[in-house]
Each structure stands twice: as C-alpha cells, then as structure tokens.
Coordinates of C-alpha atoms in Angstrom, one line a residue:
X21 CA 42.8 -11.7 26.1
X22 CA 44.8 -14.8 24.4
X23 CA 47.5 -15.5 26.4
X24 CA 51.0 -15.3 25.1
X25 CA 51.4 -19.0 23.9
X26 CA 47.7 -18.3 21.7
X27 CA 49.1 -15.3 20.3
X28 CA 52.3 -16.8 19.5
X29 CA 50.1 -19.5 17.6
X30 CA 48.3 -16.8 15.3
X31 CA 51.1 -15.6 14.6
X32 CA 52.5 -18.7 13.2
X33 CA 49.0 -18.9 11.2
X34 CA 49.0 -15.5 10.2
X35 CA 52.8 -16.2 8.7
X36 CA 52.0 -19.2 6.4
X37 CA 48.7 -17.6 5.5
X38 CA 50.8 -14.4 4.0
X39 CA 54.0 -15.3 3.3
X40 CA 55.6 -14.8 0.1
X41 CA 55.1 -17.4 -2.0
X42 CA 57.0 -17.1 -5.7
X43 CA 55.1 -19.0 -8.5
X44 CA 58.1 -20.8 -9.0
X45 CA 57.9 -21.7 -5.5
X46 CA 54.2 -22.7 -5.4
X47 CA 54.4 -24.7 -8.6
X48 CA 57.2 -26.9 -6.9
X49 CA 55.5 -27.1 -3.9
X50 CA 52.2 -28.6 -5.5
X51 CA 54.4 -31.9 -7.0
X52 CA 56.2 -34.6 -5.4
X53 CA 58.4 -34.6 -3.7
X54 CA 56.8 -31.2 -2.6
X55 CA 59.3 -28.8 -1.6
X56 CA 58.1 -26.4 1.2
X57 CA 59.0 -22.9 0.3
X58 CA 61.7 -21.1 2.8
X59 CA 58.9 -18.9 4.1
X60 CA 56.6 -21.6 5.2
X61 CA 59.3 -24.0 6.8
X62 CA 59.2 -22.6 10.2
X63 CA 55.2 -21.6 10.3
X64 CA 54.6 -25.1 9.3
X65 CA 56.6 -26.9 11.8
X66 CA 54.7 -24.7 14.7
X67 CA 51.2 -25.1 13.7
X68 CA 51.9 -28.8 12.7
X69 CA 53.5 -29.6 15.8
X70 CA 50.6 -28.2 18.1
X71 CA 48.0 -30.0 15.8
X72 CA 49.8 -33.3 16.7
X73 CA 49.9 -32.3 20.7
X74 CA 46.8 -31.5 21.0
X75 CA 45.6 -35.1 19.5
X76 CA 43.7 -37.1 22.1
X77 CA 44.9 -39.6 23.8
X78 CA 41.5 -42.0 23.0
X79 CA 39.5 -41.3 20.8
X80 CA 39.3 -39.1 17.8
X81 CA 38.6 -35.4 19.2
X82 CA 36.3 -33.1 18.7
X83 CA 34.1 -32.7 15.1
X84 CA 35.9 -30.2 13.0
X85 CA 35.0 -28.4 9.8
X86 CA 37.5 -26.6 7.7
X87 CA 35.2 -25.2 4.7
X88 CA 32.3 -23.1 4.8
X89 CA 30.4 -25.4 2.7
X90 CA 32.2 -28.9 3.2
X91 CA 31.5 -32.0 5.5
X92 CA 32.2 -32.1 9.3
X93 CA 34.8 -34.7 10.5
X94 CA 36.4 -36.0 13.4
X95 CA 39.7 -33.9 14.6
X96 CA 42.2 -36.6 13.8
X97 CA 41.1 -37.7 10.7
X98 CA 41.9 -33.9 9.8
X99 CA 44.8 -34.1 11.2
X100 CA 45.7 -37.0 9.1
X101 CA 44.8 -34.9 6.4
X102 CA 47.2 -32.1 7.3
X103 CA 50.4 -34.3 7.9
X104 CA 49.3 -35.9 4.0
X105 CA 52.6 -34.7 2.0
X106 CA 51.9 -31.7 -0.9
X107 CA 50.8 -27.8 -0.1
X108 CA 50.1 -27.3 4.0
X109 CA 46.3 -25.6 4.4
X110 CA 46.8 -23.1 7.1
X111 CA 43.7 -22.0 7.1
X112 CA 42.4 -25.5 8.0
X113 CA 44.8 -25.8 10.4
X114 CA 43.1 -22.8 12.2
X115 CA 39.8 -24.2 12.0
X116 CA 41.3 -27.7 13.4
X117 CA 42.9 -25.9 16.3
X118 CA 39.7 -23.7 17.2
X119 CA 38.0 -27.0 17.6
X120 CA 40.5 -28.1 20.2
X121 CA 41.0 -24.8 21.6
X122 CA 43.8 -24.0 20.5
X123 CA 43.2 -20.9 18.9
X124 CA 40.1 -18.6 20.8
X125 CA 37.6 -16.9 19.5
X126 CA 39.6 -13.7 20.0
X127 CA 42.3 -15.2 17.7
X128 CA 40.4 -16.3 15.4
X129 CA 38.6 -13.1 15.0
X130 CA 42.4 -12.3 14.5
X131 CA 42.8 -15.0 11.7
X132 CA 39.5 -14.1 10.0
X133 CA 40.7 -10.7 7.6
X134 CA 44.0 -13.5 6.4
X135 CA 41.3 -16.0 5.5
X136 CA 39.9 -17.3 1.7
X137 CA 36.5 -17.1 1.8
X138 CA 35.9 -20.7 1.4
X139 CA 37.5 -21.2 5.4
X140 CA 35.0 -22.8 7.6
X141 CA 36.5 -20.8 10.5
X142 CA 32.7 -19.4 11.4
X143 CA 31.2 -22.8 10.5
X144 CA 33.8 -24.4 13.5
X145 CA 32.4 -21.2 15.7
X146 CA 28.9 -22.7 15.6
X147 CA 30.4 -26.5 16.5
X148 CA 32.0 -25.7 19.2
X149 CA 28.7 -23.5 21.0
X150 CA 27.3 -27.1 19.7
X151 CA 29.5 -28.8 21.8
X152 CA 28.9 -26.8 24.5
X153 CA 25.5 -27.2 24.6
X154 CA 24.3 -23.6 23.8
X155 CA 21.9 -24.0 21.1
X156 CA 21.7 -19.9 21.2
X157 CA 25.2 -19.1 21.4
X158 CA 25.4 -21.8 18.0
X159 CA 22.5 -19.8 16.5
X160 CA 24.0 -16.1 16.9
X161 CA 27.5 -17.6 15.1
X162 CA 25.8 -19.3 12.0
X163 CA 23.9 -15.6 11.7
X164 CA 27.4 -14.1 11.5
X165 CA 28.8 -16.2 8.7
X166 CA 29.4 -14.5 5.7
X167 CA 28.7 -14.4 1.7
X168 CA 25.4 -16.1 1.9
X169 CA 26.6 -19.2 3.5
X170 CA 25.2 -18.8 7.2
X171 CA 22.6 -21.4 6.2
X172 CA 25.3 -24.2 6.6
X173 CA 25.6 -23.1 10.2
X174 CA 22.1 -23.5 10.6
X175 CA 22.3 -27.2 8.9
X176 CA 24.7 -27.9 11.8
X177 CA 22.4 -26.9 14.5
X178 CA 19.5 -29.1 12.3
X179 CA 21.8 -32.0 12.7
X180 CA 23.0 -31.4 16.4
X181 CA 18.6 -31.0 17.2
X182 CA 17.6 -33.9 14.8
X183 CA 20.7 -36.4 16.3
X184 CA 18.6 -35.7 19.8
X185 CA 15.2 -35.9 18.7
X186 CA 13.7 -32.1 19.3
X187 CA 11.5 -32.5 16.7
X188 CA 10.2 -28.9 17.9
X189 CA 14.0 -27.2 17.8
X190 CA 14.4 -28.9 14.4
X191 CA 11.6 -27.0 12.8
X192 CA 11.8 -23.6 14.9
X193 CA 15.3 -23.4 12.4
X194 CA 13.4 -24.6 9.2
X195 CA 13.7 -21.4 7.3
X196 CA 17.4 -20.7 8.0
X197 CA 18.3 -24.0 7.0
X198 CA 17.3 -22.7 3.2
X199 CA 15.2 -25.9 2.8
X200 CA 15.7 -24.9 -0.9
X201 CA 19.5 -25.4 -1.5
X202 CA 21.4 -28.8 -1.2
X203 CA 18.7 -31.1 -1.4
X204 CA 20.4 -34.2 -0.8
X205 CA 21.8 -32.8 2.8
X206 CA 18.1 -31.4 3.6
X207 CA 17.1 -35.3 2.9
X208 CA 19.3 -36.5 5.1
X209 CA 18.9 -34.2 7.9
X210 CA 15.2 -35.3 7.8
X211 CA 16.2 -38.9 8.1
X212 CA 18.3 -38.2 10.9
X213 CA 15.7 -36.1 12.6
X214 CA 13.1 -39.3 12.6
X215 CA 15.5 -41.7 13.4
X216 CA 16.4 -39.3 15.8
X217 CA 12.8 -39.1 17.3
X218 CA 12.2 -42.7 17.4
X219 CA 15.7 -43.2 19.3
X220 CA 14.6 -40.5 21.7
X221 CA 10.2 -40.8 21.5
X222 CA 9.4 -44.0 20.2
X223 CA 8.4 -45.4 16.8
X224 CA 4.7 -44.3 16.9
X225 CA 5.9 -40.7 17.8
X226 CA 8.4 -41.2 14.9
X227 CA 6.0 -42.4 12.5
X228 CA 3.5 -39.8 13.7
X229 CA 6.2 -36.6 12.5
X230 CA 6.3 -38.2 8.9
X231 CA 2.6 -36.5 8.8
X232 CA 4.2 -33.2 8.7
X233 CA 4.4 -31.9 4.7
X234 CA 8.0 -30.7 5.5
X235 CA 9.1 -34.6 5.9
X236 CA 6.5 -37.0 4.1
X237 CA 5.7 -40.7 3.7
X238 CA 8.8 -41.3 2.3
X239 CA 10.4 -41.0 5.7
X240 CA 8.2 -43.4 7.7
X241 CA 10.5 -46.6 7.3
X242 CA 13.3 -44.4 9.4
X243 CA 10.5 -44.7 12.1
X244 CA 11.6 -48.2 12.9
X245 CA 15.6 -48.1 12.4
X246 CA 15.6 -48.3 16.7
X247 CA 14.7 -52.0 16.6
X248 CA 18.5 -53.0 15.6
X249 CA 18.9 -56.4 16.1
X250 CA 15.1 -56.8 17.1
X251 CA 14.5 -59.0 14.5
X252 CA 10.9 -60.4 16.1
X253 CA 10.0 -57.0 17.8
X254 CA 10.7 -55.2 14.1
X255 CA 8.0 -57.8 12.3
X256 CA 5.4 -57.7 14.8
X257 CA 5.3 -53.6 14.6
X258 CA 5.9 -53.9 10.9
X259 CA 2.7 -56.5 10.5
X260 CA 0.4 -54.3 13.1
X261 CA 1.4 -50.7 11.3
X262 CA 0.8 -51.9 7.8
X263 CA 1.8 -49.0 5.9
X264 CA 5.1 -49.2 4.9
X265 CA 5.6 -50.6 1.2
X266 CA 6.8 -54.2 0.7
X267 CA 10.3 -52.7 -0.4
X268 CA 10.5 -50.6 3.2
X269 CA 10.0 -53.7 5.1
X270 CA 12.6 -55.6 3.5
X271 CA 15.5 -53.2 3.4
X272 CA 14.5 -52.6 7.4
X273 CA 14.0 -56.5 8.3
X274 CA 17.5 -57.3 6.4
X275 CA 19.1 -54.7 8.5
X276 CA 17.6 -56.2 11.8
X277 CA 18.9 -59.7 10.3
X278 CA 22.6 -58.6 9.6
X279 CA 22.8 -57.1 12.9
X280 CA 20.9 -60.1 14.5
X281 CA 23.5 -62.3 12.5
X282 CA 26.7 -61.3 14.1
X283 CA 29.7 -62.3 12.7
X284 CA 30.6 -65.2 10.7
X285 CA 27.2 -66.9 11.3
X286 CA 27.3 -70.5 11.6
X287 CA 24.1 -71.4 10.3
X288 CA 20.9 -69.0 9.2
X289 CA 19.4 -66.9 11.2
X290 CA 15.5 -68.2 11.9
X291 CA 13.9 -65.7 9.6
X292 CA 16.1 -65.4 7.0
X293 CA 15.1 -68.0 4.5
X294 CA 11.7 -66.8 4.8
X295 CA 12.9 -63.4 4.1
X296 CA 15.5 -64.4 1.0
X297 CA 11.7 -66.0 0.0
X298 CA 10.2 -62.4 0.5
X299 CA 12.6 -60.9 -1.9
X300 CA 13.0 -63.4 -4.2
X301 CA 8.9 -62.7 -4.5
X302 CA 9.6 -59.0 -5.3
X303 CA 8.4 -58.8 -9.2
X304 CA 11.8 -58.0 -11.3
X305 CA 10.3 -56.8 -14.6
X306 CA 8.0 -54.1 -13.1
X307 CA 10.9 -51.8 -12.7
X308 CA 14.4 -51.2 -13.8
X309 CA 15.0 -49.7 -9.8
X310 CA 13.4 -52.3 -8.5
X311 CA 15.5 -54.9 -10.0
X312 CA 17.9 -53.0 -8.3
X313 CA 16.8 -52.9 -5.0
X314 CA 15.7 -56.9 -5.3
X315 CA 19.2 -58.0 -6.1
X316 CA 21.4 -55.2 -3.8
X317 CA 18.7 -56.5 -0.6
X318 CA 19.6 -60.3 -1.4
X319 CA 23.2 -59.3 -1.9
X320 CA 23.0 -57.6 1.4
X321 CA 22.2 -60.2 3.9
X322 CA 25.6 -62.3 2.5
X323 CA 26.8 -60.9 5.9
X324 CA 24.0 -63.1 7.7
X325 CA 24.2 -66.2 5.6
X326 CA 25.2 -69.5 7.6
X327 CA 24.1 -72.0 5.0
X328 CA 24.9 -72.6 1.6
X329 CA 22.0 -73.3 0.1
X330 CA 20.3 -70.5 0.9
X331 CA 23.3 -68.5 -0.6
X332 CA 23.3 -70.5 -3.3
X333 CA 19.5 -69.9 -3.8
X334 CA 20.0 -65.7 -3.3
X335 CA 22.8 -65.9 -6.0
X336 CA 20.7 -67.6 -8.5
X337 CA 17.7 -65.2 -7.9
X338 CA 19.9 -62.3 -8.7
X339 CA 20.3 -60.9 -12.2
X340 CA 22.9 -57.5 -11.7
X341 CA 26.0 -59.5 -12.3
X342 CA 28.0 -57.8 -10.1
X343 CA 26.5 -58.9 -7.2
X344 CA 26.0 -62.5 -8.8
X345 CA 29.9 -62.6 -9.2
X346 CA 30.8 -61.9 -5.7
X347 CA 28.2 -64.4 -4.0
X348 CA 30.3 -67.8 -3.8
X349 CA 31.7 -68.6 -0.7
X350 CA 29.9 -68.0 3.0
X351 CA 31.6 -65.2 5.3
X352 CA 32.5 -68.0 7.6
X353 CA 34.6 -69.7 4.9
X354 CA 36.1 -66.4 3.5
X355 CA 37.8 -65.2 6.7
X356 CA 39.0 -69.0 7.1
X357 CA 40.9 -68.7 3.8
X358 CA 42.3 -64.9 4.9
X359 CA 43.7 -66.7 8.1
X360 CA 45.0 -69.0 6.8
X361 CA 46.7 -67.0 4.3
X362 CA 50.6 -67.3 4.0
X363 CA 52.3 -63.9 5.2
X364 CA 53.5 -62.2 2.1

C-alpha cells in the first residue's frame, strides 16, 4: 500500500485534476500574467514543490513521458516545462513523478479514472520496467495501454532493445510496434537498432542485418557510425566494403572528420582537402537533392576547417545561398571575436 505521504500526493493530483474551474477562470488563466484559479493554488504548490525535491542532484533524472503519443525526455527538462508560467498540467506532473517514484503504481492506478486520454501515464509504466531492466514486466504494461495506442509502448521497448544491440529482441516485438503507423519513428528506430548492433557486434554484423527486408540497403551506412573520430580506420573499411554510394561515404567520412577536428582547429585536418575535393566532384545538375546534400556536406565540415583556403574554396563550390552566406570566417577566428566581445 502507498504510504501516507504517496497518498497525500494523489490527492493533491487528484484535486487540480477535478477542481472546479469557471470558464471565466480558465480563460484568465491561459493569458499573461496567468492567474491561477483559487482551486488550484494549493494543489499546485504541493505537486510543484515535490517535482522540484525530487530533482537530482547531477544529472538530469530519469526519461519521462507525459503523452500517450509524444516524445520521451529527460525528467528535468520536464520539469522546466512544468515551472514555465500559463495553465499547470497535472496530469504531466503525475507522469513526471511516477518516473521518480513519487507516485506508485498503486497511485497511479489511482490517478488513471481522473486522467484525459492523451496522459502518457501507461506509456511512463513501461519506462520505468525499462529502467529496471525487465523487458517482460515493460511488455505486459505497453499491452495494457488503452485506445489503440499500446503500440507506442512497444516503440519504447524497440528503442530500449535497438540502443543495446539485440537485434533478435528487436524483431521478436516487430508486429506490436505497428510497423505501419508513424513511419518516420519506425525509420529511426531502425537506424538506432544498426547503429545499435555495430556499437554492440561490430560493423560486418551491422552491415550483415541491413539484409533483412524489414531494414534494407538504405540502412547500411549506419553500419559504420562506431568509427567516430576513426577517420583512417573509417576509409580503409569504407574502401574494402565497397558498397555504400559515393553520397554514404561522404556524409560518414565528414562526420569522422568534425569529430577528428576538435575544436577550433588550427589548421586542416590531413584528409580533409582531399575530401572538400570529393564533394566538390559530386555532379550538381543531376539532382535537385543532391545539390542539396553537396552543399549542406561542404557546409558541414566548417567545424573542421583550419585553413582559409580551403574554406574559401568549399564556399565557392557551393550554390544554396544560405550556406554560401554564412561561410566567411574560420571557427578559430569566430570565437576570438565572441571573446573579445565588449560585455553589453
């Protein structure tokens, strides 16, 4: 059973979930300067002020989900969210304060009749069985989320499997993920679940799953995200596979560069000119896309330029303006001036 102090919690959730509210009163309360209503004065303070104890000392707490169907975020940046001035969400406060504990699985069962239907209270159920490690337990509370939304539950346990690299998990859960629905999330689960593999397995093992008709060629250049700053390791695999397109390559081998870079680079990395050369050899009027991709990948490695000339030669390869505009100075020489910036 809850123990006094929980129940006294619910309570305080239960109030500002179902106290009266005039439309008078709401109306006010949804405009600066936001005046809370009488009823919700004393509810607000309670559950506020145990959202703000229960912050952690480092760090940013555990992941937290308020809607059924919305994204999963770091405790304190929700409670950032919940001190933000206009109407108080208690029923996101209840899903916060599950994730910490706060609030038990008993209270929340509690909570759950006082709830909209859009409260990710069942969707924090499954996080927190995540946390724990009990892929099962996780399972059985995504199955007992209601209105047809369970399959975001399932999405979580995807992520938790793919972030680890159980390839095997990942696709025992295929069909209750609704493959179907949300097919940008589905896309990046699968990128996460390769990457995830070649963190945990190895790039051949990663590039291996990319065979399977649920992910696809398209995935294969997440195979080789592991190498970081690897710039050398990254080309020799890169030269040896062979069967990434030209495009692939690049966007991976500027990443490696950037990271290689560091900050503030005083002169070029080794490979970059030769890769600025790659780029620049990229054919600009097969494809409007492409063009894209050409000028955001020389735009990219900014970050890793050391010399002028060779930013001077990226921006005059470029043709989206926007990028063209903004390639004038080297990082070095930007964060000089902002140093030397008088204090306002």
């Amino acid at each position: 059973m809850p123990d006094s102090h929980a129940m006294s919690l619910v309570d305080a959730l239960i109030q500002g979930l179902t106290a009266p509210v005039s439309e008078a009163q709401r109306a006010a309360y949804a405009s600066p300067p936001y005046p809370t209503p009488p009823t919700l004065v004393a509810p607000r303070a309670s559950v506020l002020g145990e959202l703000e104890a229960r912050l952690p000392a480092d760090g940013d707490g555990p992941m937290t989900v308020t809607r059924v169907l919305g994204p999963v975020q770091p405790y304190r940046l929700q409670v950032r969210s919940l001190r933000r001035p206009g109407p108080f969400r208690f029923a996101d406060a209840a899903c916060a304060l599950l994730a910490v504990g706060a609030v038990t699985d008993d209270g929340a069962e509690t909570l759950r009749p006082h709830l909209p239907p859009s409260c990710g209270i069942g969707r924090q159920q499954v996080l927190n069985r995540l946390a724990a490690d009990d892929i099962t337990g996780a399972s059985a509370a995504a199955d007992r989320i209601e209105g047809g939304t369970g399959w975001k539950g399932h999405r979580d346990i995807a992520a938790a499997l793919a972030d680890r690299g159980d390839a095997a998990g990942f696709f025992a859960g295929w069909k209750r993920c609704a493959p179907a629905k949300d097919r940008h999330g589905l896309a990046d689960l699968k990128r996460r679940l390769v990457e995830g593999v070649a963190r945990a397995s190895g790039w051949e093992a990663a590039l291996a799953l990319t065979a399977d008709k649920r992910l696809g060629p398209a995935f294969a250049m997440h195979a080789f995200t592991a190498f970081g700053a690897d710039v050398d390791g990254l080309r020799r695999v890169l030269a040896g596979v062979g069967a990434l397109p030209e495009l692939d390559q690049l966007t991976l081998l500027a990443e490696a560069v950037r990271q290689a870079a560091g900050k503030d680079p005083a002169s070029d990395h080794p490979y970059l000119p030769e890769l600025v050369d790659r780029i620049i050899a990229v054919d600009p009027a097969t494809d409007r896309a492409i063009v894209r991709t050409r000028d955001w990948l020389l735009f990219s490695l900014w970050p890793a330029m050391g010399e002028q000339a060779t930013l001077e030669r990226a921006r005059k390869a470029i043709r989206t303006p926007q990028y063209k505009r903004e390639l004038h100075r080297l990082p070095r020489d930007v964060t000089a001036s902002l140093r030397h910036r008088p204090a306002s």
